[in-house]
Coordinates of C-alpha atoms in Angstrom, one line a residue:
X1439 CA 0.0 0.0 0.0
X1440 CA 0.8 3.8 -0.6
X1441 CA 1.9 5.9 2.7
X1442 CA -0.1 8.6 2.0
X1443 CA 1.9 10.4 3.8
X1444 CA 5.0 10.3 1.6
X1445 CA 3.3 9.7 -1.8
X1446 CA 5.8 8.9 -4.9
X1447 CA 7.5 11.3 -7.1
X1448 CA 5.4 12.4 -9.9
X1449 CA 7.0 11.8 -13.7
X1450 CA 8.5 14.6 -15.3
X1451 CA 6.0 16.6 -17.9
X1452 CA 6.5 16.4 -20.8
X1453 CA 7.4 20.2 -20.9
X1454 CA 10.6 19.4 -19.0
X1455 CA 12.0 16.0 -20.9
X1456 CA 11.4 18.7 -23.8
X1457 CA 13.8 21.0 -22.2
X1458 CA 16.2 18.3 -21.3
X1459 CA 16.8 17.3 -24.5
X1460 CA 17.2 20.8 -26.4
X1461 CA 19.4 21.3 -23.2
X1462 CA 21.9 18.4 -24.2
X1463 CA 21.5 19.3 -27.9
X1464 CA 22.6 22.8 -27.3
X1465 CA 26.1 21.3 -25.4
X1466 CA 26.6 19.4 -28.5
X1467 CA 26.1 22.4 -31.1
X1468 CA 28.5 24.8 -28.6
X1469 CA 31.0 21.5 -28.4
X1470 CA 31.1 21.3 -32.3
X1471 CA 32.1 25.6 -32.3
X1472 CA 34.3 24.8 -29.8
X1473 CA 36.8 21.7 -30.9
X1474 CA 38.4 19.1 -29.3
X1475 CA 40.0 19.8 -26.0
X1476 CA 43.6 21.0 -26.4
X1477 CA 46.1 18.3 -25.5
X1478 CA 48.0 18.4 -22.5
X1479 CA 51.4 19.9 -22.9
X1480 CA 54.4 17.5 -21.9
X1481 CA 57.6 19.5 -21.2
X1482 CA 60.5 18.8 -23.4
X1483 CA 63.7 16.7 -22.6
X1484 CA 66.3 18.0 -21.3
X1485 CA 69.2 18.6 -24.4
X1486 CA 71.8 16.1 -23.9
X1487 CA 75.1 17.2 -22.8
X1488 CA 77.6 17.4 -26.1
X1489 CA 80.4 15.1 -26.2
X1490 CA 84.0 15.9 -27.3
X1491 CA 84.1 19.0 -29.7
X1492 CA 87.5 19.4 -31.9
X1493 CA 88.3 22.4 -34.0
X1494 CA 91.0 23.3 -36.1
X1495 CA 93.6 26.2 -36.7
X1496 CA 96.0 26.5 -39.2
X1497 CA 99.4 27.3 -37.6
X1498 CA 100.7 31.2 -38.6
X1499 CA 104.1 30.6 -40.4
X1500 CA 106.8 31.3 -37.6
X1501 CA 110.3 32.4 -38.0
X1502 CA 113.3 30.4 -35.5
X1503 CA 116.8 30.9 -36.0
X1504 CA 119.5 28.1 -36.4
X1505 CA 122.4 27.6 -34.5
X1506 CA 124.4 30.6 -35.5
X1507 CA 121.6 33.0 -36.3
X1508 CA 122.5 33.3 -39.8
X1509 CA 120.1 31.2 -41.3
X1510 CA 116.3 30.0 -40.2
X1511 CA 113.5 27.5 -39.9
X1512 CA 110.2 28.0 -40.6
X1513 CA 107.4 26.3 -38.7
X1514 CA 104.0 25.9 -39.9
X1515 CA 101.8 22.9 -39.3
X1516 CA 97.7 22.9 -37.6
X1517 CA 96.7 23.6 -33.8
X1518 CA 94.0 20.6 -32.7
X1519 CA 91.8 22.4 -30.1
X1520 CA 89.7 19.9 -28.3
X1521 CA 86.7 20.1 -25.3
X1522 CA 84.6 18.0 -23.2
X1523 CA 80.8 19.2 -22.5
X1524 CA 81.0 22.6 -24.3
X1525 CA 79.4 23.5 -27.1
X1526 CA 80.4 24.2 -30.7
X1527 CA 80.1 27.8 -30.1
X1528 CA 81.8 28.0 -26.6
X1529 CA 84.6 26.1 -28.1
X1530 CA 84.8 28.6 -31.1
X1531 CA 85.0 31.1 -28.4
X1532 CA 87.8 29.9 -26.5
X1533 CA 90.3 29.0 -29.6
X1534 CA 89.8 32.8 -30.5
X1535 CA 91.0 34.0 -27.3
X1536 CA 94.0 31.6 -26.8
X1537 CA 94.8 31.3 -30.2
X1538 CA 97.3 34.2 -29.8
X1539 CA 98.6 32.2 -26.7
X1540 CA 99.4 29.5 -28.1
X1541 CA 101.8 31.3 -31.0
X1542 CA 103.9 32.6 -28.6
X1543 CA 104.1 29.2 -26.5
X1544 CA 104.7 27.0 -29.5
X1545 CA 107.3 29.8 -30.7
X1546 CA 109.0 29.7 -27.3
X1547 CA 109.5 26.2 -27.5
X1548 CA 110.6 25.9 -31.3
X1549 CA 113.1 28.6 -30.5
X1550 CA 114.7 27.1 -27.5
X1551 CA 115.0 23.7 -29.4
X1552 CA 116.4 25.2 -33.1
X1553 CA 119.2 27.2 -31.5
X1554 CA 121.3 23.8 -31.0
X1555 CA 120.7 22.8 -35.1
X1556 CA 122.5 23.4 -38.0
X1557 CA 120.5 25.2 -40.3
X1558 CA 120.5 22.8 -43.0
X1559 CA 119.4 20.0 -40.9
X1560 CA 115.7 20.5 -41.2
X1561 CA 114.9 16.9 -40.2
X1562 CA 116.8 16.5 -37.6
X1563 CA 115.2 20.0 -35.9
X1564 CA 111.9 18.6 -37.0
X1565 CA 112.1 15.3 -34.9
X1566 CA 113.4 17.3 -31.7
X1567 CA 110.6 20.0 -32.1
X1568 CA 108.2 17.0 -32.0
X1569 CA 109.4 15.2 -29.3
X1570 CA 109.6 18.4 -27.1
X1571 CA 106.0 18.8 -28.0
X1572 CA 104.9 15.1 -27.2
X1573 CA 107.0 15.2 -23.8
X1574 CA 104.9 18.6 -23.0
X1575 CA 101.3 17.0 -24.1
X1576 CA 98.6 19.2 -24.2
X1577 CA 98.1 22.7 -23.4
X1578 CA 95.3 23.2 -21.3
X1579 CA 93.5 27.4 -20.9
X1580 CA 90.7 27.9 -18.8
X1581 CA 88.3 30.8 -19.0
X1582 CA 84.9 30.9 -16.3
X1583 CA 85.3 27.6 -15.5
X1584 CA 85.9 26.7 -19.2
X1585 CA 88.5 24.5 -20.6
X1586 CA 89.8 23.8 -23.4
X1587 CA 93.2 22.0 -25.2
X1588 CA 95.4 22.2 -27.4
X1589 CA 98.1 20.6 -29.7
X1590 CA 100.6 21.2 -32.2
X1591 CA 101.5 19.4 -35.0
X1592 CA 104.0 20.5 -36.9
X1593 CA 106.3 21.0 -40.2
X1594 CA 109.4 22.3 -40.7
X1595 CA 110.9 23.9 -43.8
X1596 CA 114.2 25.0 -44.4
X1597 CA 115.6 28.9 -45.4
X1598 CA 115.4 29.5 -48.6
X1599 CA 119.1 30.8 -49.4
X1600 CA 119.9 27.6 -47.5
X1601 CA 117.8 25.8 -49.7
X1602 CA 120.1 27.2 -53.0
X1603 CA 123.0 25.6 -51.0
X1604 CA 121.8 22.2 -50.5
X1605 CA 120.2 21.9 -53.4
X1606 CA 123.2 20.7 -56.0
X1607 CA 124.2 18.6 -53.0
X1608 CA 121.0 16.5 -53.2
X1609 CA 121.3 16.7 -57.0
X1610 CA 124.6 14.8 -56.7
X1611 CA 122.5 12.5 -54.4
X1612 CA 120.1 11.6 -56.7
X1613 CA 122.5 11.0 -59.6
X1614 CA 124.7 9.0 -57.4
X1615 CA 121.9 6.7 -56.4
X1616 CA 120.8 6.3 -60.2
X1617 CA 124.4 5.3 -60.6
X1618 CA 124.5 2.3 -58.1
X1619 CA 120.9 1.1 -58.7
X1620 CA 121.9 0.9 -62.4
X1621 CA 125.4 -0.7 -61.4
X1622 CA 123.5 -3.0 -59.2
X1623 CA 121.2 -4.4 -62.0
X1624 CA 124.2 -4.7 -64.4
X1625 CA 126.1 -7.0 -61.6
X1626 CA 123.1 -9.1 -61.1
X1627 CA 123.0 -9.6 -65.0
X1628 CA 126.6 -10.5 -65.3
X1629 CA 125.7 -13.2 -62.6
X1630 CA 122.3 -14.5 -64.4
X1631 CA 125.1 -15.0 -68.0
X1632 CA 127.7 -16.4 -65.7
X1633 CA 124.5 -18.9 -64.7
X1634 CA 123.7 -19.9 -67.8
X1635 CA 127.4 -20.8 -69.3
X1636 CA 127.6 -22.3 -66.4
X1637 CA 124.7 -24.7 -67.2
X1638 CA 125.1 -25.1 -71.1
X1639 CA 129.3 -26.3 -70.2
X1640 CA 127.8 -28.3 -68.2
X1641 CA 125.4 -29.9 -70.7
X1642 CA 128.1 -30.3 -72.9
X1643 CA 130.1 -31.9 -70.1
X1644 CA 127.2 -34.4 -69.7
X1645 CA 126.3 -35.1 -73.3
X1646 CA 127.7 -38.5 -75.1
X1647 CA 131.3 -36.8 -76.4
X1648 CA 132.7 -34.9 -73.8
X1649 CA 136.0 -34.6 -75.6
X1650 CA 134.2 -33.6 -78.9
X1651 CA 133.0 -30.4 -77.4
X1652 CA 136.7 -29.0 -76.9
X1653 CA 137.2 -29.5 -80.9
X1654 CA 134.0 -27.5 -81.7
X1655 CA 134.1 -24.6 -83.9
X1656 CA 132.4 -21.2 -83.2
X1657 CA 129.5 -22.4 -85.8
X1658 CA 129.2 -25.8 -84.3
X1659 CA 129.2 -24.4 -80.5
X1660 CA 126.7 -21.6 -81.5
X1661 CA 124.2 -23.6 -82.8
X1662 CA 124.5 -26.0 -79.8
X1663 CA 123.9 -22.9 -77.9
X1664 CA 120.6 -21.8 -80.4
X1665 CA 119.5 -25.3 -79.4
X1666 CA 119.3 -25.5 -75.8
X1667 CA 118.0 -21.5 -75.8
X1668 CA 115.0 -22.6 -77.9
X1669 CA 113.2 -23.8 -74.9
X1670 CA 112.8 -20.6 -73.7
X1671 CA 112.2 -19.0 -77.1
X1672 CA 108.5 -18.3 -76.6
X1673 CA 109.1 -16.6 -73.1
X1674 CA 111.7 -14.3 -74.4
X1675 CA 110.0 -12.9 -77.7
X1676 CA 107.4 -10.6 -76.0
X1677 CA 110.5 -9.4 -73.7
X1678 CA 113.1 -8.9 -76.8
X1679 CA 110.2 -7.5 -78.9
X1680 CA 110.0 -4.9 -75.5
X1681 CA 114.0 -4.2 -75.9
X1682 CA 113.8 -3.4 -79.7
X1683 CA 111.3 -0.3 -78.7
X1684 CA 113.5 0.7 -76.4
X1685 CA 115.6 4.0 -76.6
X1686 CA 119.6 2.9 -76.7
X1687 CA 120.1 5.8 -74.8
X1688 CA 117.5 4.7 -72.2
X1689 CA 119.6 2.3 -69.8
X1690 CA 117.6 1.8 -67.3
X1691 CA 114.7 1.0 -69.0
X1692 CA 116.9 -2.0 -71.0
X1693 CA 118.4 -3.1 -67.5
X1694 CA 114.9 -3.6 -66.0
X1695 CA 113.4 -5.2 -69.4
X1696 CA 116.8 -7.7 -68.5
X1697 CA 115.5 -8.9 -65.1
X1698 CA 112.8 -10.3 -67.1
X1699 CA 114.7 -12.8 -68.7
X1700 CA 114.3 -16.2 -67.0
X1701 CA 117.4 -17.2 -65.3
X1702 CA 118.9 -13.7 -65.7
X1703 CA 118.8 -13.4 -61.5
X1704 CA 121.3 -15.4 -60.0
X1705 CA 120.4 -17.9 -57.6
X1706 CA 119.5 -16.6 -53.9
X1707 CA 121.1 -18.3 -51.0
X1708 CA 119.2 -20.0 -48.3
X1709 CA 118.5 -18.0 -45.3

């Protein structure tokens, strides 16, 4: 039974479902002017910390003297500036405002080590001058808690009147070399036609009639000679056909066409 006292809600007219509805409908027409919802924003990464930055500088040509300050060296080469964790600009930065620095430091040091060489001895001032510089390592600047490092490589060259001097000496060089390398092939070919006498006596020594090869004329020994060379006939055409395009004149170029005559080399002894 009903309490009459508390009687039940009555339903909605149908007045208000009417408004309901054109309620929700409206939300849905002002959501559609509207757009979606923005997206949250998520804040970025942090930037990860650079790694080893290098940047290179060409080395200003600097002037040493030699022992005896009459003549000079020249020093040129490339400064290596390295950093950990700075950037590309910082770095940039830094090399500009040591750059200077390191001129004088590397000029110090190339003048300290150039006054005990010769003047002509480039090479020899070149070595020292790079193992002072390996012995001292890098050079290290700082700058608000900024570092950075640096090294030198370097080249030497030599004065120019000092140059003028040497220069007929190392001609002589060169032409002396030419000489022995050209001596040298010439030996080795007197060895490979020693060789092979050596081995066609021998085949005459061996054959059936010894004794008849000490009663052979030039003809008779030249054609045994033409017979045992004919074996190697079709080896040596392509390298005489080579010789016969060959400048007279042109020694060298005959002496190396020679070494590719089999048998020419003599034999190597055993290690």
């Amino acid at each position: 039974m009903t309490d009459p006292k508390n009687p039940p809600p009555a339903a909605p007219g149908w007045w208000r479902r009417l408004g309901i509805r054109l309620a929700a409908l409206w939300k849905r027409l002002l959501a559609g002017f509207r757009g979606p919802d923005p997206v949250p924003s998520v804040p970025p990464r942090p930037p990860t910390p650079p790694g080893r930055q290098t940047e290179r500088r060409s080395i200003t040509a600097l002037t040493v003297p030699a022992r005896g300050f009459a003549f000079h060296f020249e020093v040129s080469g490339t400064f290596v500036w390295t950093t950990d964790g700075l950037e590309r600009y910082a770095l940039h930065s830094l090399v500009e405002r040591f750059l200077p620095y390191a001129h004088s430091y590397l000029k110090e040091i190339a003048t300290d080590v150039a006054r005990g060489v010769e003047a002509h001895r480039g090479g020899d001032f070149e070595n020292r001058l790079r193992e002072r510089l390996d012995r001292v390592g890098e050079w290290k600047y700082q700058r608000r808690g900024q570092e950075v490092a640096c090294r030198a490589h370097v080249r030497v060259d030599l004065d120019q009147r000092v140059q003028q001097h040497v220069r007929p000496f190392w001609e002589r060089l060169i032409t002396l070399d030419y000489e022995r390398d050209v001596a040298a092939r010439r030996a080795r070919n007197v060895a490979g036609v020693s060789s092979q006498w050596a081995v066609i006596l021998q085949k005459l020594l061996d054959g059936p009639m010894p004794g008849g090869a000490a009663a052979m004329t030039d003809d008779q020994l030249a054609s045994v000679v033409r017979g045992l060379l004919e074996e190697r006939a079709a080896d040596l055409d392509p390298v005489w056909e080579a010789l016969r395009g060959v400048d007279p004149q042109n020694e060298y170029a005959r002496e190396g066409y020679f070494d590719l005559i089999p048998g020419s080399r003599p034999p190597q002894s055993p290690a």
